[in-house]
């Protein structure tokens, strides 16, 4: 790993990175397809993770071998997911410790998610984290979703600092590609539904958000 520029701002992905939502999404999608005699596989999950719902509905339909409209399938998944999200989803390991460290360092923070704004607000406010972030960019704020770099390029412009001085925290191949193409310093955090093999193009891969190798990069005394 090459030494990055001094970090001046940090951008967080939301699903799978800040919260363990991917496990719930995998379970409710599996239940939805099982009711139709189909299986939700890791391959389907891998093709969907990190992308906007508008961009992956056809993936769910086509890879599962169903003929129902993609939007109908996504609507049922959303309903099942939303019924449980407030109780079944939790912050990922090390998140709160990292946010506390970033507050002490005085670094400005943002969220850049492929999910919708109302959902992002629901998660952040429900876990009392909304006030930690200077701004949130959601699916409605871009015309092209990840892996296109638009959302991270927009975040960089909002901060008004050089792209290479912005650290992006991601958990999906689509998100890593988006952040890299925006010129940022990318840290990837793999998990069960996004294995490390798909994340090696990141500048740094860590096992969790309180990994010492990540925290070392956030010191502002150099």
PDB file of C-alpha atoms in Angstrom, residues 29-208:
ATOM      1  CA  UNK A  29     -34.772 -12.548  -0.626  1.00  0.00           C
ATOM      2  CA  UNK A  30     -34.210 -16.251   0.022  1.00  0.00           C
ATOM      3  CA  UNK A  31     -37.616 -16.510   1.674  1.00  0.00           C
ATOM      4  CA  UNK A  32     -39.296 -14.673  -1.195  1.00  0.00           C
ATOM      5  CA  UNK A  33     -37.764 -16.939  -3.830  1.00  0.00           C
ATOM      6  CA  UNK A  34     -38.296 -20.117  -1.778  1.00  0.00           C
ATOM      7  CA  UNK A  35     -42.018 -19.350  -1.782  1.00  0.00           C
ATOM      8  CA  UNK A  36     -41.786 -19.529  -5.585  1.00  0.00           C
ATOM      9  CA  UNK A  37     -39.712 -22.696  -5.657  1.00  0.00           C
ATOM     10  CA  UNK A  38     -36.475 -20.869  -6.447  1.00  0.00           C
ATOM     11  CA  UNK A  39     -33.202 -20.227  -4.627  1.00  0.00           C
ATOM     12  CA  UNK A  40     -31.469 -16.963  -3.869  1.00  0.00           C
ATOM     13  CA  UNK A  41     -27.817 -17.789  -4.411  1.00  0.00           C
ATOM     14  CA  UNK A  42     -24.573 -16.051  -3.443  1.00  0.00           C
ATOM     15  CA  UNK A  43     -24.089 -15.408  -7.174  1.00  0.00           C
ATOM     16  CA  UNK A  44     -27.344 -13.428  -7.344  1.00  0.00           C
ATOM     17  CA  UNK A  45     -26.379 -11.536  -4.209  1.00  0.00           C
ATOM     18  CA  UNK A  46     -22.965 -10.763  -5.659  1.00  0.00           C
ATOM     19  CA  UNK A  47     -24.510  -9.343  -8.821  1.00  0.00           C
ATOM     20  CA  UNK A  48     -26.831  -7.080  -6.818  1.00  0.00           C
ATOM     21  CA  UNK A  49     -24.750  -5.873  -3.890  1.00  0.00           C
ATOM     22  CA  UNK A  50     -23.808  -2.214  -3.770  1.00  0.00           C
ATOM     23  CA  UNK A  51     -26.060  -1.162  -6.652  1.00  0.00           C
ATOM     24  CA  UNK A  52     -29.295   0.813  -6.821  1.00  0.00           C
ATOM     25  CA  UNK A  53     -32.548  -1.152  -6.801  1.00  0.00           C
ATOM     26  CA  UNK A  54     -33.450   0.444 -10.123  1.00  0.00           C
ATOM     27  CA  UNK A  55     -30.349  -1.112 -11.654  1.00  0.00           C
ATOM     28  CA  UNK A  56     -30.696  -4.675 -10.337  1.00  0.00           C
ATOM     29  CA  UNK A  57     -34.337  -5.681 -10.418  1.00  0.00           C
ATOM     30  CA  UNK A  58     -33.784  -7.476 -13.702  1.00  0.00           C
ATOM     31  CA  UNK A  59     -30.820  -9.327 -12.166  1.00  0.00           C
ATOM     32  CA  UNK A  60     -33.038 -10.778  -9.456  1.00  0.00           C
ATOM     33  CA  UNK A  61     -35.675 -11.805 -11.983  1.00  0.00           C
ATOM     34  CA  UNK A  62     -33.392 -13.198 -14.677  1.00  0.00           C
ATOM     35  CA  UNK A  63     -30.892 -15.015 -12.476  1.00  0.00           C
ATOM     36  CA  UNK A  64     -33.653 -16.635 -10.423  1.00  0.00           C
ATOM     37  CA  UNK A  65     -35.466 -17.794 -13.558  1.00  0.00           C
ATOM     38  CA  UNK A  66     -38.760 -16.061 -12.824  1.00  0.00           C
ATOM     39  CA  UNK A  67     -41.072 -14.305 -15.245  1.00  0.00           C
ATOM     40  CA  UNK A  68     -42.793 -11.919 -12.842  1.00  0.00           C
ATOM     41  CA  UNK A  69     -42.093  -8.208 -13.349  1.00  0.00           C
ATOM     42  CA  UNK A  70     -38.862  -7.234 -11.656  1.00  0.00           C
ATOM     43  CA  UNK A  71     -40.552  -4.415  -9.764  1.00  0.00           C
ATOM     44  CA  UNK A  72     -43.085  -6.831  -8.259  1.00  0.00           C
ATOM     45  CA  UNK A  73     -40.270  -9.008  -6.932  1.00  0.00           C
ATOM     46  CA  UNK A  74     -38.409  -6.032  -5.497  1.00  0.00           C
ATOM     47  CA  UNK A  75     -41.590  -4.711  -3.903  1.00  0.00           C
ATOM     48  CA  UNK A  76     -42.063  -7.959  -2.007  1.00  0.00           C
ATOM     49  CA  UNK A  77     -38.422  -8.040  -0.928  1.00  0.00           C
ATOM     50  CA  UNK A  78     -38.701  -4.439   0.293  1.00  0.00           C
ATOM     51  CA  UNK A  79     -41.860  -5.249   2.263  1.00  0.00           C
ATOM     52  CA  UNK A  80     -40.244  -8.228   3.967  1.00  0.00           C
ATOM     53  CA  UNK A  81     -37.071  -6.224   4.620  1.00  0.00           C
ATOM     54  CA  UNK A  82     -38.868  -3.163   5.987  1.00  0.00           C
ATOM     55  CA  UNK A  83     -40.937  -5.299   8.342  1.00  0.00           C
ATOM     56  CA  UNK A  84     -37.740  -6.280  10.185  1.00  0.00           C
ATOM     57  CA  UNK A  85     -35.130  -3.603   9.516  1.00  0.00           C
ATOM     58  CA  UNK A  86     -35.725  -1.662  12.721  1.00  0.00           C
ATOM     59  CA  UNK A  87     -35.007  -4.667  14.943  1.00  0.00           C
ATOM     60  CA  UNK A  88     -32.869  -7.048  12.854  1.00  0.00           C
ATOM     61  CA  UNK A  89     -30.183  -4.605  11.689  1.00  0.00           C
ATOM     62  CA  UNK A  90     -27.267  -3.436  13.835  1.00  0.00           C
ATOM     63  CA  UNK A  91     -24.105  -1.337  13.429  1.00  0.00           C
ATOM     64  CA  UNK A  92     -21.160  -3.298  12.069  1.00  0.00           C
ATOM     65  CA  UNK A  93     -18.212  -4.158  14.340  1.00  0.00           C
ATOM     66  CA  UNK A  94     -16.060  -1.129  15.067  1.00  0.00           C
ATOM     67  CA  UNK A  95     -18.411   1.460  13.550  1.00  0.00           C
ATOM     68  CA  UNK A  96     -19.143   3.456  16.684  1.00  0.00           C
ATOM     69  CA  UNK A  97     -15.505   3.374  17.769  1.00  0.00           C
ATOM     70  CA  UNK A  98     -14.443   4.673  14.349  1.00  0.00           C
ATOM     71  CA  UNK A  99     -17.039   7.446  14.368  1.00  0.00           C
ATOM     72  CA  UNK A 100     -15.860   8.502  17.816  1.00  0.00           C
ATOM     73  CA  UNK A 101     -12.245   8.526  16.599  1.00  0.00           C
ATOM     74  CA  UNK A 102     -13.174  10.629  13.566  1.00  0.00           C
ATOM     75  CA  UNK A 103     -15.002  13.096  15.777  1.00  0.00           C
ATOM     76  CA  UNK A 104     -11.881  13.474  17.941  1.00  0.00           C
ATOM     77  CA  UNK A 105      -9.761  14.011  14.826  1.00  0.00           C
ATOM     78  CA  UNK A 106     -12.186  16.675  13.606  1.00  0.00           C
ATOM     79  CA  UNK A 107     -12.626  15.104  10.167  1.00  0.00           C
ATOM     80  CA  UNK A 108     -15.831  15.920   8.243  1.00  0.00           C
ATOM     81  CA  UNK A 109     -17.959  12.909   7.298  1.00  0.00           C
ATOM     82  CA  UNK A 110     -20.577  12.013   4.700  1.00  0.00           C
ATOM     83  CA  UNK A 111     -22.651   9.030   3.583  1.00  0.00           C
ATOM     84  CA  UNK A 112     -22.889   7.980  -0.071  1.00  0.00           C
ATOM     85  CA  UNK A 113     -25.395   5.186  -0.578  1.00  0.00           C
ATOM     86  CA  UNK A 114     -27.110   3.410  -3.453  1.00  0.00           C
ATOM     87  CA  UNK A 115     -30.244   3.257  -1.305  1.00  0.00           C
ATOM     88  CA  UNK A 116     -32.977   5.873  -1.166  1.00  0.00           C
ATOM     89  CA  UNK A 117     -32.819   8.902   1.102  1.00  0.00           C
ATOM     90  CA  UNK A 118     -35.848   8.028   3.238  1.00  0.00           C
ATOM     91  CA  UNK A 119     -34.360   4.609   3.987  1.00  0.00           C
ATOM     92  CA  UNK A 120     -30.929   6.089   4.757  1.00  0.00           C
ATOM     93  CA  UNK A 121     -32.501   8.598   7.114  1.00  0.00           C
ATOM     94  CA  UNK A 122     -34.480   5.805   8.779  1.00  0.00           C
ATOM     95  CA  UNK A 123     -31.344   3.805   9.527  1.00  0.00           C
ATOM     96  CA  UNK A 124     -29.178   6.721  10.630  1.00  0.00           C
ATOM     97  CA  UNK A 125     -31.825   8.390  12.753  1.00  0.00           C
ATOM     98  CA  UNK A 126     -32.985   5.082  14.209  1.00  0.00           C
ATOM     99  CA  UNK A 127     -29.471   4.437  15.450  1.00  0.00           C
ATOM    100  CA  UNK A 128     -28.913   8.076  16.510  1.00  0.00           C
ATOM    101  CA  UNK A 129     -26.099   8.634  14.033  1.00  0.00           C
ATOM    102  CA  UNK A 130     -27.545  11.197  11.622  1.00  0.00           C
ATOM    103  CA  UNK A 131     -25.857  14.145  13.326  1.00  0.00           C
ATOM    104  CA  UNK A 132     -22.414  12.630  12.760  1.00  0.00           C
ATOM    105  CA  UNK A 133     -22.493  13.441   9.033  1.00  0.00           C
ATOM    106  CA  UNK A 134     -22.156  16.717   7.187  1.00  0.00           C
ATOM    107  CA  UNK A 135     -24.325  15.457   4.312  1.00  0.00           C
ATOM    108  CA  UNK A 136     -25.902  12.349   2.783  1.00  0.00           C
ATOM    109  CA  UNK A 137     -25.918  11.454  -0.897  1.00  0.00           C
ATOM    110  CA  UNK A 138     -28.532   8.858  -1.861  1.00  0.00           C
ATOM    111  CA  UNK A 139     -29.907   7.188  -4.989  1.00  0.00           C
ATOM    112  CA  UNK A 140     -32.025  10.237  -5.816  1.00  0.00           C
ATOM    113  CA  UNK A 141     -28.950  12.461  -5.954  1.00  0.00           C
ATOM    114  CA  UNK A 142     -27.289  10.828  -8.971  1.00  0.00           C
ATOM    115  CA  UNK A 143     -28.246   9.834 -12.478  1.00  0.00           C
ATOM    116  CA  UNK A 144     -25.863   6.867 -12.581  1.00  0.00           C
ATOM    117  CA  UNK A 145     -25.430   4.430  -9.718  1.00  0.00           C
ATOM    118  CA  UNK A 146     -22.335   2.602  -8.522  1.00  0.00           C
ATOM    119  CA  UNK A 147     -20.007   1.383 -10.071  1.00  0.00           C
ATOM    120  CA  UNK A 148     -20.188   4.720 -11.914  1.00  0.00           C
ATOM    121  CA  UNK A 149     -18.057   7.251  -9.979  1.00  0.00           C
ATOM    122  CA  UNK A 150     -20.737   9.973  -9.987  1.00  0.00           C
ATOM    123  CA  UNK A 151     -21.771   9.694  -6.338  1.00  0.00           C
ATOM    124  CA  UNK A 152     -18.227   9.801  -4.949  1.00  0.00           C
ATOM    125  CA  UNK A 153     -17.133  12.530  -7.337  1.00  0.00           C
ATOM    126  CA  UNK A 154     -20.099  14.549  -6.105  1.00  0.00           C
ATOM    127  CA  UNK A 155     -19.090  13.933  -2.483  1.00  0.00           C
ATOM    128  CA  UNK A 156     -15.545  15.124  -3.211  1.00  0.00           C
ATOM    129  CA  UNK A 157     -16.880  18.322  -4.763  1.00  0.00           C
ATOM    130  CA  UNK A 158     -19.103  18.950  -1.743  1.00  0.00           C
ATOM    131  CA  UNK A 159     -16.108  18.679   0.565  1.00  0.00           C
ATOM    132  CA  UNK A 160     -13.987  20.924  -1.662  1.00  0.00           C
ATOM    133  CA  UNK A 161     -10.766  18.975  -1.131  1.00  0.00           C
ATOM    134  CA  UNK A 162      -8.548  16.931  -3.499  1.00  0.00           C
ATOM    135  CA  UNK A 163     -10.025  13.506  -4.353  1.00  0.00           C
ATOM    136  CA  UNK A 164      -6.950  11.661  -3.104  1.00  0.00           C
ATOM    137  CA  UNK A 165      -7.402  13.221   0.342  1.00  0.00           C
ATOM    138  CA  UNK A 166     -10.899  11.724   0.700  1.00  0.00           C
ATOM    139  CA  UNK A 167     -11.112   8.276   2.288  1.00  0.00           C
ATOM    140  CA  UNK A 168     -14.035   6.136   1.129  1.00  0.00           C
ATOM    141  CA  UNK A 169     -15.152   3.129   3.167  1.00  0.00           C
ATOM    142  CA  UNK A 170     -16.860   0.444   1.085  1.00  0.00           C
ATOM    143  CA  UNK A 171     -17.873  -3.196   1.220  1.00  0.00           C
ATOM    144  CA  UNK A 172     -18.886  -4.062  -2.366  1.00  0.00           C
ATOM    145  CA  UNK A 173     -17.001  -4.428  -5.661  1.00  0.00           C
ATOM    146  CA  UNK A 174     -19.344  -1.893  -7.283  1.00  0.00           C
ATOM    147  CA  UNK A 175     -18.679   0.614  -4.523  1.00  0.00           C
ATOM    148  CA  UNK A 176     -14.921   0.088  -4.605  1.00  0.00           C
ATOM    149  CA  UNK A 177     -14.897   0.627  -8.380  1.00  0.00           C
ATOM    150  CA  UNK A 178     -16.986   3.781  -8.008  1.00  0.00           C
ATOM    151  CA  UNK A 179     -14.699   5.256  -5.357  1.00  0.00           C
ATOM    152  CA  UNK A 180     -11.489   4.352  -7.201  1.00  0.00           C
ATOM    153  CA  UNK A 181     -12.693   5.934 -10.433  1.00  0.00           C
ATOM    154  CA  UNK A 182     -13.517   9.100  -8.487  1.00  0.00           C
ATOM    155  CA  UNK A 183      -9.839   9.257  -7.461  1.00  0.00           C
ATOM    156  CA  UNK A 184     -10.360   8.708  -3.730  1.00  0.00           C
ATOM    157  CA  UNK A 185      -8.430   6.562  -1.263  1.00  0.00           C
ATOM    158  CA  UNK A 186     -10.521   3.404  -0.923  1.00  0.00           C
ATOM    159  CA  UNK A 187     -10.733   1.162   2.125  1.00  0.00           C
ATOM    160  CA  UNK A 188     -12.703  -2.074   1.716  1.00  0.00           C
ATOM    161  CA  UNK A 189     -14.248  -4.117   4.510  1.00  0.00           C
ATOM    162  CA  UNK A 190     -15.270  -7.620   3.356  1.00  0.00           C
ATOM    163  CA  UNK A 191     -18.020  -9.670   4.965  1.00  0.00           C
ATOM    164  CA  UNK A 192     -19.929 -12.900   4.416  1.00  0.00           C
ATOM    165  CA  UNK A 193     -21.885 -11.565   1.454  1.00  0.00           C
ATOM    166  CA  UNK A 194     -19.008  -9.614  -0.110  1.00  0.00           C
ATOM    167  CA  UNK A 195     -15.819 -11.691   0.148  1.00  0.00           C
ATOM    168  CA  UNK A 196     -12.367 -10.212  -0.027  1.00  0.00           C
ATOM    169  CA  UNK A 197     -11.681 -11.720  -3.465  1.00  0.00           C
ATOM    170  CA  UNK A 198     -13.878  -9.059  -5.059  1.00  0.00           C
ATOM    171  CA  UNK A 199     -12.289  -6.154  -3.201  1.00  0.00           C
ATOM    172  CA  UNK A 200      -8.584  -6.340  -3.966  1.00  0.00           C
ATOM    173  CA  UNK A 201      -8.677  -3.217  -6.142  1.00  0.00           C
ATOM    174  CA  UNK A 202      -9.131  -1.145  -2.963  1.00  0.00           C
ATOM    175  CA  UNK A 203      -6.109   0.719  -1.604  1.00  0.00           C
ATOM    176  CA  UNK A 204      -6.503  -1.035   1.736  1.00  0.00           C
ATOM    177  CA  UNK A 205      -8.549  -4.023   2.926  1.00  0.00           C
ATOM    178  CA  UNK A 206      -9.325  -4.326   6.636  1.00  0.00           C
ATOM    179  CA  UNK A 207     -11.281  -6.920   8.579  1.00  0.00           C
ATOM    180  CA  UNK A 208     -13.391  -4.396  10.534  1.00  0.00           C
TER     181      UNK A 208
END
